[in-house]
Every structure is written in C-alpha cells, then in structure tokens.
PDB file of C-alpha atoms in Angstrom:
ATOM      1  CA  UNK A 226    -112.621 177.448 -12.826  1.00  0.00           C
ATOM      2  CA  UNK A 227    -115.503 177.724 -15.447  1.00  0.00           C
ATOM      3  CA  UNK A 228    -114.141 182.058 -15.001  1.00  0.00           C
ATOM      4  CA  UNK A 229    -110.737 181.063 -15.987  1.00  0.00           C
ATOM      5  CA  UNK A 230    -111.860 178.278 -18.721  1.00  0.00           C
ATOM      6  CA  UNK A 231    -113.891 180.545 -20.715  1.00  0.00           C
ATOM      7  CA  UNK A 232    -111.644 183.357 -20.521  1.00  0.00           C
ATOM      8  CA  UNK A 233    -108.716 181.206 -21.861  1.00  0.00           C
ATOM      9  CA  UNK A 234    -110.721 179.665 -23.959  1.00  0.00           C
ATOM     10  CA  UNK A 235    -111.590 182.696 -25.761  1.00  0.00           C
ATOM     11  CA  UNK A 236    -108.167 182.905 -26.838  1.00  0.00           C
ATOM     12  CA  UNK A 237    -107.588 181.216 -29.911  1.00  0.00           C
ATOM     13  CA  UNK A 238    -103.294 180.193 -29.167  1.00  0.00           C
ATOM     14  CA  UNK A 239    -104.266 178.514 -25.979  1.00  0.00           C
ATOM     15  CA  UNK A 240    -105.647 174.768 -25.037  1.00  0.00           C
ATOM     16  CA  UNK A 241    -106.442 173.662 -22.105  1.00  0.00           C
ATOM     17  CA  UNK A 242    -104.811 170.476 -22.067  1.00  0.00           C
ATOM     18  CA  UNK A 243    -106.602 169.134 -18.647  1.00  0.00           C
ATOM     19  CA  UNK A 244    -108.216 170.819 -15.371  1.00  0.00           C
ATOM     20  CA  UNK A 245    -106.980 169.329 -11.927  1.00  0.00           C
ATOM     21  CA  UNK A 246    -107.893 169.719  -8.601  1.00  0.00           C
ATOM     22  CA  UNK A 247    -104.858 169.185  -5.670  1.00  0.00           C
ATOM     23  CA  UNK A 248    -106.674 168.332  -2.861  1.00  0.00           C
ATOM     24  CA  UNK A 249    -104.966 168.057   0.495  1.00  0.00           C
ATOM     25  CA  UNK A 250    -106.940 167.362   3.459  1.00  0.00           C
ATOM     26  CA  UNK A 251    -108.044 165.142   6.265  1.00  0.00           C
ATOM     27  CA  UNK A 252    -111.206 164.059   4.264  1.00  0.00           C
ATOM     28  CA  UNK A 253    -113.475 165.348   7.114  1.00  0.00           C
ATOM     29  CA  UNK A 254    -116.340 167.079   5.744  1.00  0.00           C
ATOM     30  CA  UNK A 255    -116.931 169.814   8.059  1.00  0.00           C
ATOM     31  CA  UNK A 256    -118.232 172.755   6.073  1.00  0.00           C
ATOM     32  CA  UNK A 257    -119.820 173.553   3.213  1.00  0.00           C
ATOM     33  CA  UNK A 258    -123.251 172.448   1.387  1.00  0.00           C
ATOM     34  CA  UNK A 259    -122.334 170.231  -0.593  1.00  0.00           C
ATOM     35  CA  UNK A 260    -120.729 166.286   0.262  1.00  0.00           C
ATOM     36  CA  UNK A 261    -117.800 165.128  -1.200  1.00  0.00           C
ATOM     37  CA  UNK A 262    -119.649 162.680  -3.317  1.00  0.00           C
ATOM     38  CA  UNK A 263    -121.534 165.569  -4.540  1.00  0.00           C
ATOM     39  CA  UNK A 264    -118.147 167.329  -4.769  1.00  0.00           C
ATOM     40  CA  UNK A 265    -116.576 164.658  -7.004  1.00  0.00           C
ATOM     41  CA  UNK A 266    -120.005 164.047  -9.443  1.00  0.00           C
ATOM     42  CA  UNK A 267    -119.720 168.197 -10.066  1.00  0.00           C
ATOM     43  CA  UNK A 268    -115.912 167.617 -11.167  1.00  0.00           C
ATOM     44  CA  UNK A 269    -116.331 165.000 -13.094  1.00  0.00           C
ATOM     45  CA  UNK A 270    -119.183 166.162 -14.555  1.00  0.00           C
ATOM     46  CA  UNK A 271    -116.879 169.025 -15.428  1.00  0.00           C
ATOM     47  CA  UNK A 272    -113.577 167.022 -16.485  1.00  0.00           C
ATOM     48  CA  UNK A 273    -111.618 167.676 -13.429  1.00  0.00           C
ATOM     49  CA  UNK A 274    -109.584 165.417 -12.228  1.00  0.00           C
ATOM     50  CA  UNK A 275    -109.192 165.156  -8.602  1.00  0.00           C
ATOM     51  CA  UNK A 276    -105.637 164.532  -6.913  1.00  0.00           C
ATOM     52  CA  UNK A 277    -106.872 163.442  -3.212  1.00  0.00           C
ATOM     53  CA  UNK A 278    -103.903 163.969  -0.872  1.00  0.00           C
ATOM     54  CA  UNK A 279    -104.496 162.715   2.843  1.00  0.00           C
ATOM     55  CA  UNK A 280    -103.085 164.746   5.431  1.00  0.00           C
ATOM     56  CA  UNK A 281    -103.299 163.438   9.154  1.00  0.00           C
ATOM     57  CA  UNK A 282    -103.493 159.492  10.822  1.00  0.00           C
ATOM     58  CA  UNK A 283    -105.655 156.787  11.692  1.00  0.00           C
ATOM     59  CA  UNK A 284    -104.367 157.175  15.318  1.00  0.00           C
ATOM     60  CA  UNK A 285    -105.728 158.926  17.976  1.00  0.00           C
ATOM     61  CA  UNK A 286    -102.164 160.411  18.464  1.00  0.00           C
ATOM     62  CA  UNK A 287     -99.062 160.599  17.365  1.00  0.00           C
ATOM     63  CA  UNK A 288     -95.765 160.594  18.173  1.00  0.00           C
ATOM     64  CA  UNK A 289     -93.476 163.377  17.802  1.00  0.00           C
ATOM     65  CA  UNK A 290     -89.311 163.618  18.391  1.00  0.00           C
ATOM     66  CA  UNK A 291     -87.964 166.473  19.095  1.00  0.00           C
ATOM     67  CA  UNK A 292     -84.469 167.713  20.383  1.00  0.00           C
ATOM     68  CA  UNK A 293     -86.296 167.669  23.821  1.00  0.00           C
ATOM     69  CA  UNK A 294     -87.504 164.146  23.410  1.00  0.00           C
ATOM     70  CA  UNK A 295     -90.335 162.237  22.506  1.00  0.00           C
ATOM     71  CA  UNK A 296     -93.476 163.541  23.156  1.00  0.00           C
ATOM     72  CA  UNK A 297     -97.375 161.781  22.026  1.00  0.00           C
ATOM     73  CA  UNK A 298     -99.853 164.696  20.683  1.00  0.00           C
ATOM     74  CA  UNK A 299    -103.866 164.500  19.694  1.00  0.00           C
ATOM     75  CA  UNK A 300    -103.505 163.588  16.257  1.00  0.00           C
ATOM     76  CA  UNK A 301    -106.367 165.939  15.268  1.00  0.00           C
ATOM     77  CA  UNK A 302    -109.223 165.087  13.160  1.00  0.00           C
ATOM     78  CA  UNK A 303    -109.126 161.523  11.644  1.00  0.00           C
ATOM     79  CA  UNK A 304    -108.480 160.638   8.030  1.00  0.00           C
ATOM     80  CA  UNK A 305    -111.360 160.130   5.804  1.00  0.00           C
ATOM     81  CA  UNK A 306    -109.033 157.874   3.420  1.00  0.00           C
ATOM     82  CA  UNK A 307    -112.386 155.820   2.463  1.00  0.00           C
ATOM     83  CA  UNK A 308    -113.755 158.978   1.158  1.00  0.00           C
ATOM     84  CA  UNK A 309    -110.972 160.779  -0.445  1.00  0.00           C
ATOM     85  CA  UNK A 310    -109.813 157.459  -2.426  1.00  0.00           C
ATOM     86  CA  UNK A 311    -113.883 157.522  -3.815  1.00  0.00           C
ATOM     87  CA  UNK A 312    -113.538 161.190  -4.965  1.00  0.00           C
ATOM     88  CA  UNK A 313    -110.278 160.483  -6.681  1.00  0.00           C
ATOM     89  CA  UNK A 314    -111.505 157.167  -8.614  1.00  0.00           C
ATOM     90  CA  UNK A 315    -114.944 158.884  -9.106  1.00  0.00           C
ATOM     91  CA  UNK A 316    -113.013 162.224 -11.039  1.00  0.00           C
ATOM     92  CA  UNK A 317    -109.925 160.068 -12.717  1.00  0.00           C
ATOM     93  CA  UNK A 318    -107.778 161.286 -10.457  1.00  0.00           C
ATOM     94  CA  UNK A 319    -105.609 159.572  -7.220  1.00  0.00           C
ATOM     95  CA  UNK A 320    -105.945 159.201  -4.245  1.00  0.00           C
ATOM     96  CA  UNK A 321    -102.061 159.028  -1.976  1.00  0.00           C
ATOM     97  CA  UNK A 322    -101.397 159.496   1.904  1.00  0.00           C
ATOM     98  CA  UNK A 323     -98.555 161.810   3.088  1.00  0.00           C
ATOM     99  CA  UNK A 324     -97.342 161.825   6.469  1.00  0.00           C
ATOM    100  CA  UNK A 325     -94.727 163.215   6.515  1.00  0.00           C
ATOM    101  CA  UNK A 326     -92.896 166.322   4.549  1.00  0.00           C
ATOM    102  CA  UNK A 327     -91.046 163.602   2.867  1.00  0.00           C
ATOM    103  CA  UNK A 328     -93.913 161.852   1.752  1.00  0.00           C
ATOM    104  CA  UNK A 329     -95.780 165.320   0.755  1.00  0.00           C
ATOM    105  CA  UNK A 330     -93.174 166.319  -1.749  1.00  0.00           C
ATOM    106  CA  UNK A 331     -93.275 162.574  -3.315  1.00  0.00           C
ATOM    107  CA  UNK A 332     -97.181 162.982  -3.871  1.00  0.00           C
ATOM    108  CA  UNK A 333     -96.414 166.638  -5.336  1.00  0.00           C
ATOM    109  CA  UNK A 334     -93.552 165.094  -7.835  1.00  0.00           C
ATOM    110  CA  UNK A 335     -95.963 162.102  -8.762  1.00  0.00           C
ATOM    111  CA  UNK A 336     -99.023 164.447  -9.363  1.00  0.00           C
ATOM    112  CA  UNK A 337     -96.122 166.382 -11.214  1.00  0.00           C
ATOM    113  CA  UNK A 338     -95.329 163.757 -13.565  1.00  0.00           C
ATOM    114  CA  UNK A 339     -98.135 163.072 -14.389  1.00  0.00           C
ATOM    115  CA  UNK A 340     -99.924 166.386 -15.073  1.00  0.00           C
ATOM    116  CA  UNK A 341     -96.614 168.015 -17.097  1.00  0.00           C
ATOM    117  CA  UNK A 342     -97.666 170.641 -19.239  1.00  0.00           C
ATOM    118  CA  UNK A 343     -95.580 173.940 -20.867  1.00  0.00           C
ATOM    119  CA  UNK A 344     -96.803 176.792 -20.008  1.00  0.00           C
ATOM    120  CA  UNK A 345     -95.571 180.139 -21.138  1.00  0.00           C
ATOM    121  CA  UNK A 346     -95.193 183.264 -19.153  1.00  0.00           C
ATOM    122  CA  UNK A 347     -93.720 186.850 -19.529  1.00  0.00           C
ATOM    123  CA  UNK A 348     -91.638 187.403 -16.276  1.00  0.00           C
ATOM    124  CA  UNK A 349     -91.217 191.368 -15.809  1.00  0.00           C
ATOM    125  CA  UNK A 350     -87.675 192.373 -13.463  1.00  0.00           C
ATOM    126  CA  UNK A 351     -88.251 195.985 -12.199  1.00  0.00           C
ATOM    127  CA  UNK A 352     -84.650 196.938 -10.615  1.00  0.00           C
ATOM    128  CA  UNK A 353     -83.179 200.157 -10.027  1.00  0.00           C
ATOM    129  CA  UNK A 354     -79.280 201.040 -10.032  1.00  0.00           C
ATOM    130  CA  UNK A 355     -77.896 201.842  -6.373  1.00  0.00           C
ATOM    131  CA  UNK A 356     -74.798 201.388  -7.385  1.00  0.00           C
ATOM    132  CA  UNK A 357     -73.747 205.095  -8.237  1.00  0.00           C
ATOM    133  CA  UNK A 358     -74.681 206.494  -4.712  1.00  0.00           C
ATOM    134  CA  UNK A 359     -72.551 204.522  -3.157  1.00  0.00           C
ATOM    135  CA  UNK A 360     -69.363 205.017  -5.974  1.00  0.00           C
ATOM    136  CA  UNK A 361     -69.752 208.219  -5.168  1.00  0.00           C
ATOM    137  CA  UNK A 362     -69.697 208.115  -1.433  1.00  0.00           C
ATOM    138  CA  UNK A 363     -66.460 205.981  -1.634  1.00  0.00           C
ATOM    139  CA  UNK A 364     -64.890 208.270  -4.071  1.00  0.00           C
ATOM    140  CA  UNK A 365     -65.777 211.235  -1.434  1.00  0.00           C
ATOM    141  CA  UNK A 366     -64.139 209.152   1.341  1.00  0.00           C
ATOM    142  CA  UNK A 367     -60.780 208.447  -0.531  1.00  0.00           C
ATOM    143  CA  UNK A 368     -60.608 212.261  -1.924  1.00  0.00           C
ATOM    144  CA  UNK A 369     -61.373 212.919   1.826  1.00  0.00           C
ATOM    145  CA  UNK A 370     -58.454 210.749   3.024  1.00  0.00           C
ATOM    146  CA  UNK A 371     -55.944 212.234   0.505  1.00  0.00           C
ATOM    147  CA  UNK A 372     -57.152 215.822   1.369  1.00  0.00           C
ATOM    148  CA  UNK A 373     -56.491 215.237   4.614  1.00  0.00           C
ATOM    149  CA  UNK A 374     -52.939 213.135   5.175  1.00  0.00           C
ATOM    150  CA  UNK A 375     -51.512 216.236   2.766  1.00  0.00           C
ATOM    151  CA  UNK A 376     -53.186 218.625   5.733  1.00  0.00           C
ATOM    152  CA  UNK A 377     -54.559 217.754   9.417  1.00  0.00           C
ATOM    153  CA  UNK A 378     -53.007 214.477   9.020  1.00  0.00           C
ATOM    154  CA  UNK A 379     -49.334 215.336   7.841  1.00  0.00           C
ATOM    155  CA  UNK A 380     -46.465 213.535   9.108  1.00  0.00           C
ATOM    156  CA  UNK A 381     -43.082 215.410   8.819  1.00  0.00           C
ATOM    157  CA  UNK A 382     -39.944 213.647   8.213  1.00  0.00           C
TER     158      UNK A 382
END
C-alpha cells in the first residue's frame, strides 16, 4: 500500500480520497507475526480503514440442503467475531457477518456505499476481423453450388 500511495501520490491529478482494507475471514489468527491488534494499530496508524467481514459460524457444524437431502458438516474453524469487530472499531472501519452468499453480496454493497469513489480508467479492446474468411468461404460454396447444378448436377427436362 505505502508502494502504490507514493507512486500515486507523485502524480499531481490524483487524490487519494481514502485507503481500505476488505477483510474476509474467520478471525482465527493462524499465521503470520504479527496479531490482529497489532494488525489494526499499523492501519490505523496508517489511515486505513478496516472492513472486517466474518466468514464461518459459532457452531460446531452446520447444516447443509442439498438436492440429496440434508446433511450436518464440521463447520471449520470458529469465528473470531470478538476480534474482528475490535480491528474494525480500532481502524474506523466495520465489522458485519455473512453467512451466506446472500448475506456476502449485502456486506459488499454496504462497504460499496459507503466507500464510492470515481475512478478513471483507459480500457484498451484488441479485436481482429474474422469475418472475411468466412465471406469468402460461403461465397466459394454458393459459386460451387451454381457451378455445379449447371454441370454434375444437371437435371434435364
């Protein structure tokens, strides 16, 4: 981020209006050396806003439906909602569950909404014409066709 900050910051026709982190995970801290609270102080620190989304359940399973029936599954790793709602209050940010896909693309239109920003961009279309190839091919077949019902193909009265 600090890569991509000073590098667009060196440009003098673009602002950087705010910096935002989408976060979805289980909360579970399971790898690197820092801890989330650490995490969240670095953000802030930097004016990132963190947008916490919790992916997973409470439960040690879950149900699932399918077309075959109803089936209960390990759930997984827990959710760390406790920890991701501190990371998202510590960095301005929120902090919303999604359980389902339904849910997930709520959270995505909310964090939308909020963080709406213009943004321009030069879109390039690279396409060749294939159309003569096959003009020609047809035009082949029908001088074919012709060439042939006056010849082979004849029919005499």
């Amino acid at each position: 981020l600090r890569v991509a900050e000073e590098a667009l910051g060196a440009r003098d026709d673009y602002e950087i209006k705010s910096k935002v982190i989408i976060l979805l995970t289980d909360g579970s801290h399971n790898a690197g050396q820092r801890t989330p609270a650490e995490a969240a102080e670095l953000a802030a620190g930097w004016g990132i806003k963190v947008y916490a989304i919790g992916i997973g359940v409470g439960a040690p399973e879950q149900t699932v439906r399918t077309p075959l029936g109803t089936f209960r599954l390990p759930a997984g790793q827990p959710l760390d909602a406790a920890g991701l709602q501190a990371v998202a209050e510590r960095t301005g940010g929120l902090f919303r569950l999604a359980e389902d896909t339904e849910s997930l693309v709520a959270v995505y239109a909310e964090i939308d909404r909020l963080e709406r920003s213009e943004v321009e961009s030069v879109r390039y279309v690279d396409f060749r014409e294939r159309f003569a190839p096959w003009a020609l091919a047809a035009l082949g077949a029908v001088v074919a066709a012709a060439v042939l019902a006056a010849t082979v193909f004849r029919r005499t009265p």
